[in-house]
Amino acid sequence: MSKTIVYDTLSIPDPSFIDDEVRMFGSWFGMSNICIFPTKMSGPPGNQNSSGDDKTERNIIHLKHKTMLFDPKVRQLVNESSGVFQDLQINVNDPTKSTDALYYSRKYRAILSTCILAIDRNNLDKSNETYNQYKMLLHNLQLIWHLCEVLYLVIVPGDTILNNLLDWIKIHYENAENQASVIIDNTIAYLTDERVEEKFTFYWDTVIGLVLQGNIDLARKLLSNHSQSDTEPFIHAIKIFKSMPTYSVYGGLPIAEYTSRFKGWQSSAKSKLECGIFLSDSNLNDVMKIICGDPDSISLIHSHCSTWFQFLVAQLIYTDPTVKKHSLSLYAHRSVAKYYKESEYNHLDTLALDLFDGDLEGFVKKLKSYPDSGWSSTHLTNLLHLCDKIEPELGISEVVENTNPNEQYLLDYGTFLMTHHSLWQAGVTYLDYCSTIGKGHLSMLLSKLGIISDLRVSKILHYATARRLHNVVSSVCKAKGILSLQKSRIGEALCWAIRGQDSAFATYLGDLYLKEYVKSGSFACPDILDNLGSIVVTCDRFMFIGKYIQFLKLAIGNKLSEAASLYIELLRSNICPTYFRLTLLTDVLMFIDDSNECYFNIADISLIKMRLDDAITESNEDNESADQFLLNQVSNVRRSIVKLISISLIRKKMIA
């Protein structure tokens, strides 16, 4: 464990700061950037109001949050943990399943281990300082996560915790076991006259390291390979190692009986130590001092433990092997005091002490500031919350939006992931489990995602539609529609308007369609107009276009009687836009032919004449409201109306 983490300091040189009245300001830019800029003050330094008349050019610097989670070698930590997180939430919400918190905790730790191995593979020579720091951060995180698991998720009958602490230490401090394997596996040492303790200079350090981790069997095996293993001191030591009683919560041996046996065993070993049996070999004598729990061995244990975690467990093995969890706090504070003053405690020390003190709430709050961008606090707090180890804070005003630390961490972490160009989909997963507040944030964040490809748009719309975020669907479709319109792809823009059910944008596009029809006499993208779908219900403009196209088809198909009925309906409905009225009125010419057939009654003809008068009046008030060609057609329309009236009157007279 590294004692300190060094952070880079960013210097921002700017000649503006020579002036005493210039101060640095910052504001959020986007979702994860900060804009830094100098501003001249209008008053004393304490006055936060900047001067508006300062015309001096200033530098604007964008600062973007850097995190190891966005590094390609660490990104699997995000992707794989997202799957475990989602599986955990589904399992918890399924009444037919039981949630095994320990199982999920180990899955998270396995992901951490895999990530550390991936970093090692890409930094074999340890030359990349960034990856070295990433590995240290992840290793420390794995250490503290495992400690939390051991103390709060592993169920131990009677709360005798030492065996679990030994497993914790062996996994994270495996140097002694690895060195022992090197010694044992190197058979060359046993086929020559070379002494094993001389061939391997770390022999005694390895033996002591194993003893301090309670790995007595492996330590005994090393002693048996010593060149003096057949001498009386080593024979006694090996016998003592072999007879050491071990405690198991599932072994059926009561604590009181085990304690009696252990003290008897230790008393026997201590009597041999005091008799000086082991003095012939100082290293062996030191080992036996540790075994016997001799107070003089404290400094020896300290010198062989790189951290106070190791020191804590090493002492407990031979002084209080049946220690209960509630007693660990005192031992932990004594152990850390052997290494640092309280003012020297680093972040990892305070996290571990909170766990030993039983202060889970304080632990999860401190974990929030661990430099992993909230990964650990989010997942571990969620796990502890789901297994009822921590509860929402009490006694806080209801005005506070979210007093549940679990949901707050999910919200922060999900929002953070949404800032990344490819990890934003994982962020959606976490925001989904933030009750109502998460949906509001998700709606805003999805809308802010850059539309950089059709694939991303498709994914955004998929997530938004599945969660009924109709405002997101509408805004994204409108943005895509505007982009299409800028490329003169009006049909494509209409498709986006239809998909987003955007009546206002559809109305604008409908106006473009109608104005283009006025100019060219035909509609662009007729296939799309034939399949408008539900947009005709919500948009008056396309309701008119739909009916107008239907009218044209009837007229072209020589179904003039049906076309006339629809034509009158269009005039009567008032959904025809002002600029299109003259165009619609000139269509009356379609009903004038040589057969002298009249498809309108007197009331219909009166309506046509009234609409024509209104359209002419409007065109006189606004010269740009109608095309000059259409105005020239007015006389033809008037003649047609007169003809229709005469045909209608003649027919009426004939009927009479």
Short mmCIF file of C-alpha atoms in Angstrom, two decimals, residues 303-585:
data_model
loop_
_atom_site.label_atom_id
_atom_site.label_comp_id
_atom_site.label_asym_id
_atom_site.label_seq_id
_atom_site.Cartn_x
_atom_site.Cartn_y
_atom_site.Cartn_z
CA SER A 303 9.68 -4.63 11.11
CA HIS A 304 8.23 -7.49 9.03
CA CYS A 305 4.86 -5.85 8.35
CA SER A 306 4.71 -3.20 5.65
CA THR A 307 1.29 -1.95 6.79
CA TRP A 308 -0.63 -1.70 10.01
CA PHE A 309 -3.23 -4.08 8.54
CA GLN A 310 -0.67 -6.88 8.58
CA PHE A 311 0.52 -5.86 12.03
CA LEU A 312 -3.02 -5.93 13.42
CA VAL A 313 -3.76 -9.45 12.20
CA ALA A 314 -0.30 -10.81 13.03
CA GLN A 315 -0.67 -9.78 16.64
CA LEU A 316 -4.16 -11.22 16.99
CA ILE A 317 -3.06 -14.69 15.82
CA TYR A 318 -0.96 -15.27 18.94
CA THR A 319 -2.55 -12.94 21.48
CA ASP A 320 -6.34 -13.12 20.90
CA PRO A 321 -7.19 -15.81 18.29
CA THR A 322 -10.91 -15.80 19.20
CA VAL A 323 -11.26 -12.03 18.98
CA LYS A 324 -14.81 -10.78 18.38
CA LYS A 325 -15.67 -8.21 15.75
CA HIS A 326 -16.71 -5.58 18.28
CA SER A 327 -13.23 -5.71 19.85
CA LEU A 328 -11.39 -4.92 16.63
CA SER A 329 -11.75 -1.16 16.97
CA LEU A 330 -9.38 -0.96 19.95
CA TYR A 331 -6.81 -3.24 18.30
CA ALA A 332 -7.03 -1.31 15.02
CA HIS A 333 -6.38 2.07 16.63
CA ARG A 334 -3.44 0.67 18.59
CA SER A 335 -1.99 -0.86 15.43
CA VAL A 336 -2.27 2.23 13.24
CA ALA A 337 -0.67 4.29 16.03
CA LYS A 338 2.44 2.09 15.66
CA TYR A 339 2.87 3.39 12.11
CA TYR A 340 1.53 6.95 11.90
CA LYS A 341 0.45 9.89 13.96
CA GLU A 342 -3.23 10.70 13.56
CA SER A 343 -2.38 13.74 11.44
CA GLU A 344 -0.57 11.42 9.00
CA TYR A 345 -3.52 9.10 8.36
CA ASN A 346 -4.21 8.78 4.65
CA HIS A 347 -7.55 8.12 3.00
CA LEU A 348 -7.20 4.34 3.17
CA ASP A 349 -6.37 4.46 6.88
CA THR A 350 -9.51 6.44 7.72
CA LEU A 351 -11.67 4.16 5.58
CA ALA A 352 -10.34 1.04 7.32
CA LEU A 353 -10.74 2.58 10.78
CA ASP A 354 -14.39 3.42 10.02
CA LEU A 355 -14.97 -0.22 9.12
CA PHE A 356 -13.27 -1.49 12.28
CA ASP A 357 -15.22 1.07 14.33
CA GLY A 358 -18.52 -0.11 12.83
CA ASP A 359 -19.25 3.28 11.29
CA LEU A 360 -20.61 2.21 7.89
CA GLU A 361 -22.33 5.53 7.25
CA GLY A 362 -19.07 7.40 7.77
CA PHE A 363 -17.29 4.84 5.63
CA VAL A 364 -19.53 5.25 2.58
CA LYS A 365 -19.32 9.04 2.84
CA LYS A 366 -15.51 8.95 2.87
CA LEU A 367 -15.48 6.37 0.07
CA LYS A 368 -17.26 8.92 -2.11
CA SER A 369 -14.03 10.95 -2.28
CA TYR A 370 -11.89 7.98 -3.33
CA PRO A 371 -10.24 8.89 -6.68
CA ASP A 372 -12.16 6.39 -8.80
CA SER A 373 -14.90 8.79 -9.94
CA GLY A 374 -17.49 7.23 -7.66
CA TRP A 375 -17.21 3.64 -8.92
CA SER A 376 -16.61 2.07 -5.50
CA SER A 377 -18.99 4.27 -3.50
CA THR A 378 -21.77 3.63 -6.00
CA HIS A 379 -21.52 -0.16 -6.14
CA LEU A 380 -20.53 -0.89 -2.55
CA THR A 381 -23.09 1.50 -1.07
CA ASN A 382 -25.77 -0.02 -3.30
CA LEU A 383 -24.79 -3.51 -2.15
CA LEU A 384 -24.79 -2.54 1.53
CA HIS A 385 -28.13 -0.78 1.09
CA LEU A 386 -29.79 -3.75 -0.58
CA CYS A 387 -28.71 -6.11 2.21
CA ASP A 388 -29.97 -3.62 4.83
CA LYS A 389 -26.57 -2.72 6.27
CA ILE A 390 -27.13 1.00 5.77
CA GLU A 391 -30.36 2.97 5.72
CA PRO A 392 -31.42 6.40 4.37
CA GLU A 393 -30.39 9.30 6.58
CA LEU A 394 -33.00 10.33 9.13
CA GLY A 395 -33.90 13.68 10.61
CA ILE A 396 -33.36 15.65 7.43
CA SER A 397 -35.94 18.07 6.12
CA GLU A 398 -38.28 16.76 3.47
CA VAL A 399 -37.26 19.69 1.30
CA VAL A 400 -34.07 17.81 0.46
CA GLU A 401 -34.62 16.03 -2.85
CA ASN A 402 -32.85 12.81 -2.02
CA THR A 403 -31.70 11.74 1.44
CA ASN A 404 -30.90 8.20 0.38
CA PRO A 405 -27.11 7.91 -0.09
CA ASN A 406 -27.61 4.88 -2.30
CA GLU A 407 -29.74 6.80 -4.81
CA GLN A 408 -27.57 9.91 -4.58
CA TYR A 409 -24.44 7.93 -5.47
CA LEU A 410 -26.26 6.17 -8.31
CA LEU A 411 -27.39 9.54 -9.59
CA ASP A 412 -23.90 11.07 -9.46
CA TYR A 413 -22.19 8.06 -11.01
CA GLY A 414 -24.79 7.64 -13.74
CA THR A 415 -24.56 11.35 -14.57
CA PHE A 416 -20.77 11.09 -14.71
CA LEU A 417 -20.88 8.15 -17.15
CA MET A 418 -23.31 10.04 -19.36
CA THR A 419 -20.48 12.47 -20.15
CA HIS A 420 -18.49 9.80 -22.01
CA HIS A 421 -19.02 9.20 -25.70
CA SER A 422 -19.34 5.41 -25.37
CA LEU A 423 -20.03 4.71 -21.67
CA TRP A 424 -23.22 6.80 -21.55
CA GLN A 425 -25.33 3.70 -22.11
CA ALA A 426 -23.99 2.25 -18.85
CA GLY A 427 -24.95 5.53 -17.17
CA VAL A 428 -28.57 4.99 -18.19
CA THR A 429 -28.59 1.74 -16.20
CA TYR A 430 -27.76 3.53 -12.95
CA LEU A 431 -30.15 6.44 -13.46
CA ASP A 432 -32.95 3.92 -13.99
CA TYR A 433 -32.71 2.98 -10.31
CA CYS A 434 -32.90 6.50 -8.87
CA SER A 435 -36.71 6.53 -8.53
CA THR A 436 -38.35 9.65 -9.95
CA ILE A 437 -35.36 11.97 -9.70
CA GLY A 438 -33.32 9.72 -11.96
CA LYS A 439 -35.89 9.93 -14.74
CA GLY A 440 -35.71 13.72 -14.74
CA HIS A 441 -31.92 13.69 -14.93
CA LEU A 442 -31.96 11.02 -17.62
CA SER A 443 -34.35 13.09 -19.70
CA MET A 444 -32.06 16.11 -19.53
CA LEU A 445 -28.83 14.15 -20.13
CA LEU A 446 -30.15 12.18 -23.10
CA SER A 447 -31.22 15.44 -24.71
CA LYS A 448 -27.70 16.83 -24.25
CA LEU A 449 -25.92 13.91 -25.90
CA GLY A 450 -24.25 14.91 -29.13
CA ILE A 451 -25.92 13.59 -32.29
CA ILE A 452 -22.78 12.30 -33.96
CA SER A 453 -24.14 9.31 -35.87
CA ASP A 454 -27.37 7.60 -36.88
CA LEU A 455 -26.44 4.67 -34.64
CA ARG A 456 -26.24 6.92 -31.59
CA VAL A 457 -29.55 8.58 -32.49
CA SER A 458 -31.13 5.15 -32.81
CA LYS A 459 -29.84 4.16 -29.36
CA ILE A 460 -30.97 7.42 -27.74
CA LEU A 461 -34.45 7.04 -29.21
CA HIS A 462 -34.56 3.41 -28.09
CA TYR A 463 -33.75 4.31 -24.48
CA ALA A 464 -36.06 7.33 -24.49
CA THR A 465 -39.00 5.44 -26.02
CA ALA A 466 -38.62 2.50 -23.63
CA ARG A 467 -38.76 4.93 -20.68
CA ARG A 468 -41.56 7.07 -22.17
CA LEU A 469 -39.38 10.16 -22.31
CA HIS A 470 -41.43 11.75 -25.07
CA ASN A 471 -39.74 15.14 -24.72
CA VAL A 472 -36.37 13.49 -25.48
CA VAL A 473 -37.76 11.72 -28.53
CA SER A 474 -39.24 14.98 -29.76
CA SER A 475 -36.08 17.07 -29.22
CA VAL A 476 -33.74 14.50 -30.79
CA CYS A 477 -36.01 14.02 -33.79
CA LYS A 478 -36.30 17.77 -34.22
CA ALA A 479 -32.51 18.16 -34.10
CA LYS A 480 -32.13 15.46 -36.75
CA GLY A 481 -34.92 17.01 -38.79
CA ILE A 482 -33.22 20.40 -38.77
CA LEU A 483 -29.94 18.81 -39.86
CA SER A 484 -31.78 17.10 -42.72
CA LEU A 485 -33.47 20.37 -43.65
CA GLN A 486 -30.09 22.12 -43.77
CA LYS A 487 -29.07 19.55 -46.36
CA SER A 488 -32.27 20.24 -48.33
CA ARG A 489 -33.65 16.80 -47.48
CA ILE A 490 -37.19 17.90 -46.73
CA GLY A 491 -38.60 14.40 -47.01
CA GLU A 492 -36.12 13.08 -44.47
CA ALA A 493 -36.89 16.03 -42.20
CA LEU A 494 -40.58 15.18 -42.42
CA CYS A 495 -39.85 11.58 -41.42
CA TRP A 496 -38.12 12.86 -38.25
CA ALA A 497 -41.02 15.22 -37.52
CA ILE A 498 -43.46 12.33 -37.86
CA ARG A 499 -41.33 10.09 -35.64
CA GLY A 500 -41.03 12.79 -32.99
CA GLN A 501 -44.73 13.72 -33.21
CA ASP A 502 -43.57 17.35 -33.36
CA SER A 503 -46.62 19.32 -34.52
CA ALA A 504 -44.85 22.69 -34.60
CA PHE A 505 -41.94 21.41 -36.70
CA ALA A 506 -44.34 19.44 -38.89
CA THR A 507 -46.36 22.60 -39.47
CA TYR A 508 -43.21 24.40 -40.58
CA LEU A 509 -42.35 21.57 -42.96
CA GLY A 510 -45.93 21.49 -44.20
CA ASP A 511 -45.64 25.15 -45.11
CA LEU A 512 -42.47 24.36 -47.06
CA TYR A 513 -44.27 21.59 -48.92
CA LEU A 514 -47.23 23.82 -49.80
CA LYS A 515 -45.09 26.78 -50.84
CA GLU A 516 -43.01 24.49 -53.04
CA TYR A 517 -46.23 23.18 -54.56
CA VAL A 518 -47.33 26.73 -55.30
CA LYS A 519 -44.09 27.31 -57.19
CA SER A 520 -43.69 23.97 -58.96
CA GLY A 521 -47.21 22.55 -59.13
CA SER A 522 -46.14 19.22 -57.55
CA PHE A 523 -45.31 17.79 -54.12
CA ALA A 524 -41.83 16.56 -53.20
CA CYS A 525 -41.55 13.03 -51.75
CA PRO A 526 -45.14 11.93 -52.54
CA ASP A 527 -44.50 8.48 -51.01
CA ILE A 528 -43.93 10.03 -47.61
CA LEU A 529 -47.04 12.18 -47.94
CA ASP A 530 -49.08 9.09 -48.70
CA ASN A 531 -48.03 7.59 -45.36
CA LEU A 532 -48.26 10.46 -42.92
CA GLY A 533 -49.67 8.33 -40.12
CA SER A 534 -50.81 9.95 -36.87
CA ILE A 535 -49.19 13.32 -37.65
CA VAL A 536 -52.37 14.32 -39.53
CA VAL A 537 -54.28 14.14 -36.25
CA THR A 538 -51.95 16.45 -34.33
CA CYS A 539 -50.95 18.83 -37.13
CA ASP A 540 -53.58 20.90 -38.98
CA ARG A 541 -51.18 21.63 -41.81
CA PHE A 542 -50.70 17.98 -42.69
CA MET A 543 -54.38 17.30 -42.15
CA PHE A 544 -54.97 19.83 -44.92
CA ILE A 545 -52.17 18.39 -47.09
CA GLY A 546 -53.56 14.89 -46.68
CA LYS A 547 -57.06 15.95 -47.71
CA TYR A 548 -55.73 18.12 -50.52
CA ILE A 549 -53.71 15.23 -51.99
CA GLN A 550 -56.82 13.08 -51.73
CA PHE A 551 -58.76 15.79 -53.59
CA LEU A 552 -56.16 15.94 -56.37
CA LYS A 553 -56.25 12.17 -56.81
CA LEU A 554 -60.05 12.20 -57.12
CA ALA A 555 -59.95 15.06 -59.61
CA ILE A 556 -57.19 13.48 -61.71
CA GLY A 557 -59.08 10.17 -61.56
CA ASN A 558 -62.12 11.96 -63.04
CA LYS A 559 -64.16 11.35 -59.89
CA LEU A 560 -65.33 14.95 -59.98
CA SER A 561 -68.45 14.50 -57.88
CA GLU A 562 -66.46 13.12 -54.92
CA ALA A 563 -63.70 15.66 -55.55
CA ALA A 564 -66.25 18.50 -55.42
CA SER A 565 -67.57 17.35 -52.03
CA LEU A 566 -64.03 17.21 -50.63
CA TYR A 567 -63.21 20.57 -52.22
CA ILE A 568 -66.10 22.29 -50.46
CA GLU A 569 -65.11 20.58 -47.21
CA LEU A 570 -61.62 22.08 -47.54
CA LEU A 571 -63.02 25.56 -48.13
CA ARG A 572 -65.45 25.27 -45.26
CA SER A 573 -62.97 23.88 -42.69
CA ASN A 574 -60.68 26.94 -42.60
CA ILE A 575 -57.57 24.74 -42.24
CA CYS A 576 -56.19 26.01 -45.52
CA PRO A 577 -53.26 28.41 -44.83
CA THR A 578 -53.69 31.98 -46.07
CA TYR A 579 -50.89 31.85 -48.63
CA PHE A 580 -52.44 28.75 -50.24
CA ARG A 581 -56.03 29.99 -50.58
CA LEU A 582 -55.67 31.39 -54.09
CA THR A 583 -54.04 28.13 -55.20
CA LEU A 584 -56.94 26.17 -53.76
CA LEU A 585 -59.50 28.52 -55.34
#
